[in-house]
CSV table of C-alpha atoms in Angstrom, one decimal:
chain,number,residue,atom,x,y,z
A,1366,MET,CA,75.5,-87.9,-8.8
A,1367,SER,CA,72.2,-89.7,-9.8
A,1368,LYS,CA,69.5,-90.4,-7.3
A,1369,PRO,CA,69.0,-94.1,-6.4
A,1370,HIS,CA,66.1,-95.9,-8.0
A,1371,GLN,CA,63.5,-97.7,-5.9
A,1372,ASP,CA,65.1,-101.1,-7.0
A,1373,ASP,CA,68.2,-99.9,-5.2
A,1374,PRO,CA,68.0,-100.7,-1.4
A,1375,HIS,CA,69.5,-97.3,-0.6
A,1376,PHE,CA,66.4,-95.7,-2.2
A,1377,TRP,CA,64.4,-96.7,0.9
A,1378,GLU,CA,66.7,-95.1,3.4
A,1379,ASP,CA,65.2,-91.7,2.5
A,1380,PRO,CA,62.4,-92.2,-0.1
A,1381,PRO,CA,60.6,-89.2,-1.6
A,1382,HIS,CA,58.0,-87.4,0.5
A,1383,HIS,CA,55.1,-88.3,-1.9
A,1384,TYR,CA,55.7,-92.0,-1.1
A,1385,ARG,CA,55.5,-91.2,2.6
A,1386,HIS,CA,52.3,-89.2,2.0
A,1387,ALA,CA,50.6,-92.0,0.0
A,1388,ILE,CA,51.3,-94.8,2.5
A,1389,THR,CA,50.6,-92.7,5.5
A,1390,TRP,CA,47.1,-91.9,4.2
A,1391,LYS,CA,46.5,-95.6,3.6
A,1392,LEU,CA,47.5,-96.4,7.1
A,1393,VAL,CA,45.3,-93.6,8.5
A,1394,ALA,CA,42.3,-95.0,6.5
A,1395,ASP,CA,42.9,-98.5,7.7
A,1396,VAL,CA,43.3,-97.4,11.4
A,1397,MET,CA,40.1,-95.5,11.2
A,1398,ALA,CA,38.2,-98.3,9.5
A,1399,ARG,CA,39.0,-100.7,12.4
A,1400,HIS,CA,37.7,-98.3,15.0
A,1401,VAL,CA,35.2,-96.1,13.3
A,1402,LEU,CA,32.2,-97.7,15.0
A,1403,SER,CA,33.5,-97.1,18.5
A,1404,LYS,CA,35.8,-94.1,18.4
A,1405,ASP,CA,35.7,-90.6,16.8
A,1406,LEU,CA,39.2,-90.5,15.2
A,1407,ARG,CA,40.4,-87.4,13.3
A,1408,VAL,CA,43.6,-86.4,11.6
A,1409,PHE,CA,44.8,-82.8,11.5
A,1410,GLU,CA,47.7,-81.3,9.6
A,1411,LEU,CA,49.7,-79.4,12.1
A,1412,HIS,CA,53.0,-77.4,11.8
A,1413,PRO,CA,54.8,-77.3,15.2
A,1414,ALA,CA,58.3,-76.1,16.0
A,1415,GLY,CA,57.6,-72.5,14.9
A,1416,GLY,CA,55.8,-73.8,11.8
A,1417,MET,CA,58.9,-75.7,10.5
A,1418,GLY,CA,57.5,-79.2,11.0
A,1419,ASP,CA,54.9,-81.1,9.1
A,1420,THR,CA,52.7,-83.4,11.3
A,1421,LEU,CA,49.7,-85.4,10.5
A,1422,SER,CA,48.2,-85.7,14.0
A,1423,MET,CA,45.8,-88.5,14.8
A,1424,ARG,CA,43.5,-87.6,17.6
A,1425,LEU,CA,40.6,-89.1,19.6
A,1426,VAL,CA,37.9,-86.5,19.9
A,1427,ASP,CA,36.0,-86.7,23.2
A,1428,ASP,CA,34.3,-84.3,25.7
A,1429,ASP,CA,37.5,-83.3,27.4
A,1430,SER,CA,38.9,-81.1,24.7
A,1431,VAL,CA,37.6,-79.4,21.6
A,1432,TYR,CA,40.4,-80.9,19.4
A,1433,GLY,CA,40.6,-84.2,21.3
A,1434,ALA,CA,43.6,-86.0,22.7
A,1435,GLU,CA,46.5,-86.7,20.4
A,1436,LEU,CA,47.2,-90.4,20.2
A,1437,ASN,CA,50.3,-90.0,18.2
A,1438,ASP,CA,51.6,-88.3,15.1
A,1439,PHE,CA,53.1,-89.0,11.7
A,1440,ARG,CA,55.9,-86.6,12.0
A,1441,ALA,CA,57.1,-85.5,8.6
A,1442,TYR,CA,54.6,-88.1,7.3
A,1443,ARG,CA,57.1,-90.9,8.2
A,1444,ARG,CA,57.0,-91.9,11.8
A,1445,MET,CA,55.1,-91.9,15.1
A,1446,GLY,CA,56.7,-89.7,17.7
A,1447,ARG,CA,55.3,-89.9,21.2
A,1448,GLU,CA,56.2,-92.3,23.9
A,1449,GLY,CA,53.6,-93.7,26.3
A,1450,GLU,CA,52.8,-96.7,28.4
A,1451,GLY,CA,52.5,-99.8,26.1
A,1452,ARG,CA,53.5,-97.8,23.0
A,1453,SER,CA,56.6,-97.8,20.9
A,1454,PRO,CA,58.0,-94.3,20.3
A,1455,TYR,CA,59.2,-95.3,16.9
A,1456,ALA,CA,56.6,-97.6,15.4
A,1457,LEU,CA,57.7,-96.3,12.1
A,1458,PRO,CA,61.5,-96.2,11.9
A,1459,GLN,CA,63.4,-92.9,11.4
A,1460,GLY,CA,64.4,-94.1,7.9
A,1461,GLY,CA,61.9,-94.9,5.2
A,1462,PHE,CA,62.2,-98.7,5.2
A,1463,TYR,CA,58.7,-99.1,6.7
A,1464,ILE,CA,57.3,-97.6,3.4
A,1465,ARG,CA,58.8,-100.5,1.4
A,1466,ARG,CA,57.3,-103.0,3.9
A,1467,ALA,CA,53.9,-101.2,3.8
A,1468,LEU,CA,53.8,-101.3,0.0
A,1469,GLN,CA,54.2,-105.1,0.0
A,1470,GLU,CA,51.1,-107.1,0.7
A,1471,ASP,CA,52.8,-109.8,2.8
A,1472,THR,CA,54.3,-107.2,5.2
A,1473,TYR,CA,51.7,-104.5,5.2
A,1474,HIS,CA,49.6,-106.1,8.0
A,1475,ASP,CA,52.5,-106.2,10.4
A,1476,THR,CA,53.2,-102.5,9.7
A,1477,LEU,CA,49.6,-101.7,10.4
A,1478,LEU,CA,49.7,-103.6,13.7
A,1479,GLY,CA,52.7,-101.6,14.7
A,1480,ILE,CA,50.9,-98.4,14.1
A,1481,LEU,CA,47.9,-99.5,16.1
A,1482,HIS,CA,50.2,-100.5,19.0
A,1483,ALA,CA,51.9,-97.1,18.9
A,1484,LEU,CA,48.5,-95.4,19.0
A,1485,GLY,CA,47.5,-97.5,22.0
A,1486,LEU,CA,44.6,-99.0,20.0
A,1487,GLU,CA,43.5,-102.6,19.8
A,1488,GLU,CA,43.8,-104.5,16.5
A,1489,GLY,CA,40.1,-104.2,15.9
A,1490,ARG,CA,38.2,-105.2,12.8
A,1491,PRO,CA,36.8,-103.1,10.0
A,1492,PRO,CA,33.0,-103.1,9.5
A,1493,VAL,CA,31.5,-105.1,6.7
A,1494,ASN,CA,31.3,-101.9,4.6
A,1495,PRO,CA,33.9,-99.5,5.9
A,1496,TYR,CA,33.2,-97.1,3.0
A,1497,ALA,CA,29.8,-96.4,4.5
A,1498,HIS,CA,31.6,-94.0,6.8
A,1499,PRO,CA,32.5,-90.7,5.1
A,1500,ARG,CA,35.8,-90.3,6.8
A,1501,VAL,CA,37.0,-93.8,6.0
A,1502,LEU,CA,35.8,-93.5,2.4
A,1503,THR,CA,37.4,-90.1,2.0
A,1504,HIS,CA,40.8,-91.1,3.4
A,1505,CYS,CA,40.8,-94.3,1.3
A,1506,PHE,CA,40.1,-92.2,-1.7
A,1507,MET,CA,42.8,-89.8,-0.8
A,1508,ALA,CA,45.4,-92.6,-0.4
A,1509,GLY,CA,44.4,-94.1,-3.7
A,1510,VAL,CA,44.7,-90.8,-5.5
A,1511,LEU,CA,48.3,-90.4,-4.2
A,1512,ALA,CA,49.1,-94.0,-5.1
A,1513,GLN,CA,48.1,-93.5,-8.7
A,1514,ARG,CA,50.4,-90.5,-8.8
A,1515,SER,CA,53.3,-92.1,-6.9
A,1516,GLU,CA,55.6,-92.1,-10.0
A,1517,ASP,CA,54.9,-88.4,-10.9
A,1518,GLU,CA,58.0,-86.3,-10.2
A,1519,ARG,CA,55.7,-83.4,-9.3
A,1520,ALA,CA,55.2,-85.1,-5.9
A,1521,TRP,CA,51.4,-84.7,-5.2
A,1522,GLN,CA,50.2,-84.3,-1.7
A,1523,TRP,CA,47.0,-83.5,0.2
A,1524,ARG,CA,47.0,-80.4,2.4
A,1525,SER,CA,44.4,-79.1,4.8
A,1526,GLY,CA,42.2,-76.2,4.1
A,1527,ILE,CA,43.3,-74.6,7.3
A,1528,SER,CA,47.0,-73.8,8.3
A,1529,ASP,CA,47.5,-74.7,11.9
A,1530,THR,CA,51.0,-73.5,12.8
A,1531,SER,CA,52.9,-72.4,15.8
A,1532,GLY,CA,54.9,-70.0,13.6
A,1533,TYR,CA,54.4,-66.2,13.4
A,1534,SER,CA,51.7,-66.4,10.7
A,1535,GLY,CA,49.3,-68.1,13.2
A,1536,THR,CA,46.4,-70.4,12.5
A,1537,GLY,CA,43.8,-69.7,9.9
A,1538,PRO,CA,42.3,-70.6,6.5
A,1539,ARG,CA,44.7,-71.1,3.6
A,1540,LYS,CA,44.4,-68.4,1.0
A,1541,ALA,CA,42.1,-70.2,-1.3
A,1542,PHE,CA,39.7,-71.0,1.6
A,1543,ASP,CA,39.7,-67.6,3.3
A,1544,PRO,CA,36.2,-66.1,3.4
A,1545,GLU,CA,37.8,-62.7,2.7
A,1546,HIS,CA,39.0,-63.8,-0.7
A,1547,PRO,CA,36.7,-64.6,-3.7
A,1548,HIS,CA,37.9,-68.1,-4.2
A,1549,PHE,CA,35.9,-71.3,-3.2
A,1550,GLN,CA,32.9,-69.4,-1.9
A,1551,HIS,CA,30.2,-72.0,-2.5
A,1552,ILE,CA,32.4,-74.7,-1.0
A,1553,LEU,CA,32.7,-72.5,2.1
A,1554,GLN,CA,28.9,-72.1,2.1
A,1555,HIS,CA,28.6,-75.9,2.0
A,1556,LEU,CA,30.4,-76.2,5.3
A,1557,PRO,CA,28.8,-75.9,8.8
A,1558,ARG,CA,29.1,-72.4,10.3
A,1559,GLU,CA,32.2,-72.0,12.4
A,1560,ARG,CA,31.2,-72.1,16.1
A,1561,ARG,CA,33.1,-71.3,19.2
A,1562,GLY,CA,34.1,-74.3,21.1
A,1563,GLN,CA,33.8,-76.6,18.1
A,1564,ILE,CA,36.4,-77.9,15.6
A,1565,HIS,CA,36.8,-75.6,12.6
A,1566,PRO,CA,35.2,-77.3,9.6
A,1567,LEU,CA,38.2,-76.4,7.4
A,1568,TYR,CA,40.2,-79.1,9.3
A,1569,ASP,CA,38.2,-81.6,7.3
A,1570,ILE,CA,38.8,-80.0,3.9
A,1571,TRP,CA,41.7,-81.4,2.0
A,1572,PHE,CA,43.0,-80.2,-1.4
A,1573,LEU,CA,45.4,-81.9,-3.8
A,1574,THR,CA,48.5,-80.0,-4.6
A,1575,ILE,CA,52.2,-80.6,-5.3
A,1576,GLU,CA,55.1,-80.3,-3.0
A,1577,GLY,CA,56.2,-76.7,-2.6
A,1578,ARG,CA,52.8,-75.1,-3.1
A,1579,TYR,CA,52.0,-74.8,0.6
A,1580,ASN,CA,49.5,-72.0,0.0
A,1581,PRO,CA,48.4,-72.3,-3.7
A,1582,ASN,CA,45.7,-70.1,-5.3
A,1583,ARG,CA,42.4,-71.4,-6.7
A,1584,ASP,CA,43.8,-72.0,-10.2
A,1585,HIS,CA,46.4,-74.5,-8.9
A,1586,ILE,CA,43.9,-76.6,-7.0
A,1587,LYS,CA,42.0,-79.1,-9.1
A,1588,LEU,CA,40.6,-81.6,-6.5
A,1589,ILE,CA,39.1,-80.9,-3.0
A,1590,VAL,CA,37.4,-83.3,-0.6
A,1591,ASP,CA,35.4,-82.9,2.7
A,1592,ALA,CA,36.2,-85.8,5.0
A,1593,ALA,CA,33.2,-85.0,7.2
A,1594,THR,CA,30.6,-85.6,4.5
A,1595,GLY,CA,32.4,-87.6,1.8
A,1596,THR,CA,31.9,-84.7,-0.7
A,1597,GLY,CA,34.3,-83.8,-3.4
A,1598,TRP,CA,34.8,-81.0,-5.9
A,1599,LEU,CA,36.5,-80.8,-9.2
A,1600,ASN,CA,37.9,-77.5,-10.2
A,1601,THR,CA,38.2,-78.3,-13.9
A,1602,HIS,CA,37.0,-74.9,-15.2
A,1603,PRO,CA,38.4,-72.2,-12.9
A,1604,PRO,CA,37.0,-68.7,-13.3
A,1605,SER,CA,38.9,-66.4,-15.7
A,1606,SER,CA,39.5,-63.7,-13.1
A,1607,PRO,CA,39.8,-63.7,-9.3
A,1608,GLY,CA,36.5,-61.9,-8.9
A,1609,ASP,CA,34.4,-64.4,-10.8
A,1610,PRO,CA,32.2,-66.8,-8.9
A,1611,SER,CA,33.2,-70.4,-8.2
A,1612,ARG,CA,32.3,-73.0,-10.8
A,1613,GLU,CA,33.6,-76.2,-9.2
A,1614,SER,CA,31.7,-79.4,-9.8
A,1615,ALA,CA,30.5,-81.2,-6.7
A,1616,PHE,CA,30.2,-85.0,-6.4
A,1617,ASP,CA,29.3,-87.5,-3.7
A,1618,LEU,CA,32.1,-90.1,-3.1
A,1619,ARG,CA,29.6,-92.8,-1.9
A,1620,GLU,CA,27.4,-92.4,-5.0
A,1621,LYS,CA,30.3,-92.5,-7.4
A,1622,LEU,CA,31.6,-95.6,-5.5
A,1623,GLU,CA,28.3,-97.4,-6.0
A,1624,VAL,CA,28.4,-96.6,-9.7
A,1625,ARG,CA,32.0,-97.5,-10.3
A,1626,GLY,CA,31.9,-100.6,-8.1
A,1627,GLY,CA,35.2,-100.2,-6.2
A,1628,ILE,CA,37.7,-97.7,-4.7
A,1629,LYS,CA,40.2,-98.3,-7.5
A,1630,GLU,CA,37.6,-97.8,-10.1
A,1631,LEU,CA,36.4,-94.6,-8.3
A,1632,ASN,CA,40.0,-93.3,-8.2
A,1633,SER,CA,40.4,-94.0,-11.9
A,1634,ALA,CA,37.2,-92.2,-12.8
A,1635,ILE,CA,38.1,-89.1,-10.9
A,1636,GLU,CA,41.6,-89.2,-12.4
A,1637,MET,CA,40.1,-89.1,-15.9
A,1638,GLU,CA,37.6,-86.3,-15.0
A,1639,SER,CA,40.3,-84.1,-13.4
């Protein structure tokens, strides 16, 4: 039995996960842009339910908790899942029809407003230049990269440099970002030192991979970004052996944006380079 095509209404009942990832990151970037001047919003990739679930958790970082208060979550990159006063427990429906609405310009705004309502946030307005903030710029870039690959059957996704799971393996750096392994050592040196009582810097590191490669090695990771600084790395010439030093090429997203003139042009440039 053949799978339904996106022109078939049944396609949107349960669309591929990479569609969900792409539109979720766009929504995340737009939510952050509207509140970046007044709120410290972060997103963490979490794996609750014994490590079985995939959640992109949006959190408001404050002085009450190291990892902030969860506003809501994009469970399985498709819906928001916590009830609360003034919030809708299912701002994104269980099915995938919201993705179709979010992909259309005339209905995207209403979808975004539903997300803001579920988060308990006001509509807000993005600053004149939202890309001036590294997290907004990085997440816009991440969304654009996935959008450009949305028709690729390999199902590209962004994953966090740290694996936060309630399963037996516990929480810690993914293999390629573990200081005990000779992988991305100079990327780790670029990060702030891990300090007790502060958010681990690897929560801000995201790497591009394909579905199924939950813990890929260095050779399978071609693009990495740091949301905290707006820095990216291209792993276009991986070392010939595991013990060789890193040779990734670093770039500043803001500088490249200024040269290219727009986020779409930036994404296209990185696509060609990688």
